[in-house]
Each structure stands twice: as C-alpha cells, then as structure tokens.
Short mmCIF file of C-alpha atoms in Angstrom, two decimals:
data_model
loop_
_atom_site.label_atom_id
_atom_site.label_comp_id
_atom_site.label_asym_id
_atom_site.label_seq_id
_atom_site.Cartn_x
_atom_site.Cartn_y
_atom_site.Cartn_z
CA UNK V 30 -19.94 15.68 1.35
CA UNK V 31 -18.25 13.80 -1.70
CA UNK V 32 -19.57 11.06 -3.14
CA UNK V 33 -18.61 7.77 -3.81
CA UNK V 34 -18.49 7.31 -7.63
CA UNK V 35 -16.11 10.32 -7.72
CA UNK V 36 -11.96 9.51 -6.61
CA UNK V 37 -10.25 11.97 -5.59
CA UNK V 38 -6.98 12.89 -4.79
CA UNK V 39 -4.84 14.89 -2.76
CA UNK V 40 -1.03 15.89 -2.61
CA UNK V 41 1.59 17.36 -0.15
CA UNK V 42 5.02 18.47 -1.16
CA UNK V 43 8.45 19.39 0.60
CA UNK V 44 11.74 20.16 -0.58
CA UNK V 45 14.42 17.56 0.22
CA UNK V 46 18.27 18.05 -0.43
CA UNK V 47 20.55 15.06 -0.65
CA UNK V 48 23.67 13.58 -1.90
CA UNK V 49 24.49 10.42 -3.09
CA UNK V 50 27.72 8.32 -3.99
CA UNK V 51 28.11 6.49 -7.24
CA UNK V 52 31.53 4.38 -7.92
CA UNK V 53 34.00 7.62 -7.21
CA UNK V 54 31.77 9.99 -7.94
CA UNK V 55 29.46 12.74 -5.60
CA UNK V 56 26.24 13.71 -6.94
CA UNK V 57 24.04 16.58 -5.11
CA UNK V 58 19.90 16.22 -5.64
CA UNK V 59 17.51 19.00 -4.84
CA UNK V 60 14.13 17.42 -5.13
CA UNK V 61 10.49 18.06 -4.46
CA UNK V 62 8.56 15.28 -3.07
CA UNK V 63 5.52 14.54 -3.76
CA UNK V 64 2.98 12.06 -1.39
CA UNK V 65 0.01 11.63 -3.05
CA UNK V 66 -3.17 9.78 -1.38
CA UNK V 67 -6.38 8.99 -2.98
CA UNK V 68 -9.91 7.90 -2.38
CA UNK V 69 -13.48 6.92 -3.54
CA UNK V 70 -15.57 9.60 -1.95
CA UNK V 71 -14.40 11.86 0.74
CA UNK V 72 -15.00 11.56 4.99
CA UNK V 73 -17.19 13.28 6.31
CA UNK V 74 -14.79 16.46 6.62
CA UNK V 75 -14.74 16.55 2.91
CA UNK V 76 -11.14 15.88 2.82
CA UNK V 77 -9.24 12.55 1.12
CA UNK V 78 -6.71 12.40 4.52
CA UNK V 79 -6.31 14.64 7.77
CA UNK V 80 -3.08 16.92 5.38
CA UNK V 81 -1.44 17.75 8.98
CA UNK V 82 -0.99 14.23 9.89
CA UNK V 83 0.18 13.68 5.87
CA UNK V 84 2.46 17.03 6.32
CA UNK V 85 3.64 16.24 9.88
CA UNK V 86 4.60 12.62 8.92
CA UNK V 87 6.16 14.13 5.94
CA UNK V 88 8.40 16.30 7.66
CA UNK V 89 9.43 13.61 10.05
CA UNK V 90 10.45 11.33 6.87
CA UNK V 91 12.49 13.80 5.77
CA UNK V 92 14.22 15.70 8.56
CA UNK V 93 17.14 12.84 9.07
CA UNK V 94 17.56 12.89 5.57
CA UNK V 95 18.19 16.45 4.77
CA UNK V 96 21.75 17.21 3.40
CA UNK V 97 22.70 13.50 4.05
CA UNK V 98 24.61 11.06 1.94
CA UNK V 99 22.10 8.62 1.84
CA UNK V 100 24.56 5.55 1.43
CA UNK V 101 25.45 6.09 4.70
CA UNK V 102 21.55 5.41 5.51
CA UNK V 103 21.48 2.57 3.27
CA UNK V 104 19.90 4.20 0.12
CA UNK V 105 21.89 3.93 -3.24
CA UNK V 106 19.51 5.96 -5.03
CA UNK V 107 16.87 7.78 -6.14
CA UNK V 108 14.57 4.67 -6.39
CA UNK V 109 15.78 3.44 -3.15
CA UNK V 110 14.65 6.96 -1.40
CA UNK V 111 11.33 6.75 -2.60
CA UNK V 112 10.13 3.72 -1.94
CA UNK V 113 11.73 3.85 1.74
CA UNK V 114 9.52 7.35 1.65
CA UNK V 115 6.61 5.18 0.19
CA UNK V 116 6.61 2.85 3.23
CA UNK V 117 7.16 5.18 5.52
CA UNK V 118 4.13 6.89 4.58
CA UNK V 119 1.41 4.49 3.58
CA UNK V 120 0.13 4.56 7.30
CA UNK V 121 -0.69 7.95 7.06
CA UNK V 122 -3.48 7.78 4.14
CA UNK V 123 -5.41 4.97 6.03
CA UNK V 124 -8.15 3.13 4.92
CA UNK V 125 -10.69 3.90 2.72
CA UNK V 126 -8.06 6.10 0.94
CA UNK V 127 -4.45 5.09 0.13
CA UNK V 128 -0.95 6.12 -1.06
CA UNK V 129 -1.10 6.53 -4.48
CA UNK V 130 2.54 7.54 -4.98
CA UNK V 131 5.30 9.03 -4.04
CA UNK V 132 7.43 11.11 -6.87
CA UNK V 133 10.69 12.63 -7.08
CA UNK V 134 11.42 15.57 -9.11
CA UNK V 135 14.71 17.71 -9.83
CA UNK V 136 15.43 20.54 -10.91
CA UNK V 137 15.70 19.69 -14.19
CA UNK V 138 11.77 18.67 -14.01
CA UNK V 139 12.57 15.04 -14.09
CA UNK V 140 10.05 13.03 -12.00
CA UNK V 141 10.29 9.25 -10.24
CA UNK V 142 7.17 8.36 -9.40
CA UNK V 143 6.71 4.55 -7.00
CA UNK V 144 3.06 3.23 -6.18
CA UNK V 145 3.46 1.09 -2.71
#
C-alpha cells in the first residue's frame, strides 16, 4: 500500500468530437479529454480512484455530446465544455482524492486544462 507523504495521480482519456458556432462561422473539434484525479497516499487497493467508475462516468459525460453542436446544449466553447465536464465529474474522485483537472487537447496538440 502507498503511503501518505507520496501524491499521486491518475488519468483517463476518451476521444470526443464536437462542433461549435462562432458569429457565422462552423468550427469542427476532435479532442482528447483528459480527467485527472489525485491523492495523498493510495486506498487500500493501491489505486488513487475505482478507473471503471472514472471511465464509466466518463463515457456517460460524453455520449450526448458526441458530434453535437454544443450551443444547442448551452456551451459556447471550449472553456465552457470543460468545466461543465469538470463538474460533472468531481463526484467520481471522492474524498481523500480529488479532480485535479480536466484538459482539452486537439489535434494540433493544443491543451485547455480547468481545476474545479
């Protein structure tokens, strides 16, 4: 078992596909997402979180947002996606670990990260 004077961390990504609508202009976004959750120490299964619940709550973020225009979900950007991601998520890295971010990055390699 880990202990407590070491943090660790531990990540879980998906691909994510969207579109979104600036002033008259269409703009498609491949992404990867990143959740990353953190922790002094680790449980008692050596792990930081359970990464099925992480993955499975993942998925479910992202399933009614794949291929969407995400103004129709109330989202007018990047920033907007990831911090609705962020609180979706926090739940799933409870206490004592935590959400330490949630990043966006295209395919050009550039990366959003938000810390809840």
């Amino acid at each position: 078992m880990g202990t407590p004077e070491f943090h660790f961390e531990a990540a879980v990504t998906r691909p994510l596909s969207v579109v979104f609508r600036s002033a008259e202009r269409w703009e498609g976004h491949d992404y990867t997402v990143e959740v990353v959750a953190e922790r002094q120490g680790l449980d008692g299964f050596d792990v930081v979180v359970d990464f099925r619940d992480l993955e499975a709550a993942l998925d479910r973020a992202l399933a009614p947002l794949q291929g969407r225009l995400l103004s129709d979900l109330g989202l007018d950007g990047p920033l907007a996606l990831a911090r609705r991601l962020a609180a979706e998520l926090a739940p799933f890295a409870p206490p004592p670990a935590g959400l330490k971010e949630v990043a966006l990055t295209d395919g050009q390699g550039r990366r959003l990260a938000v810390r809840p």
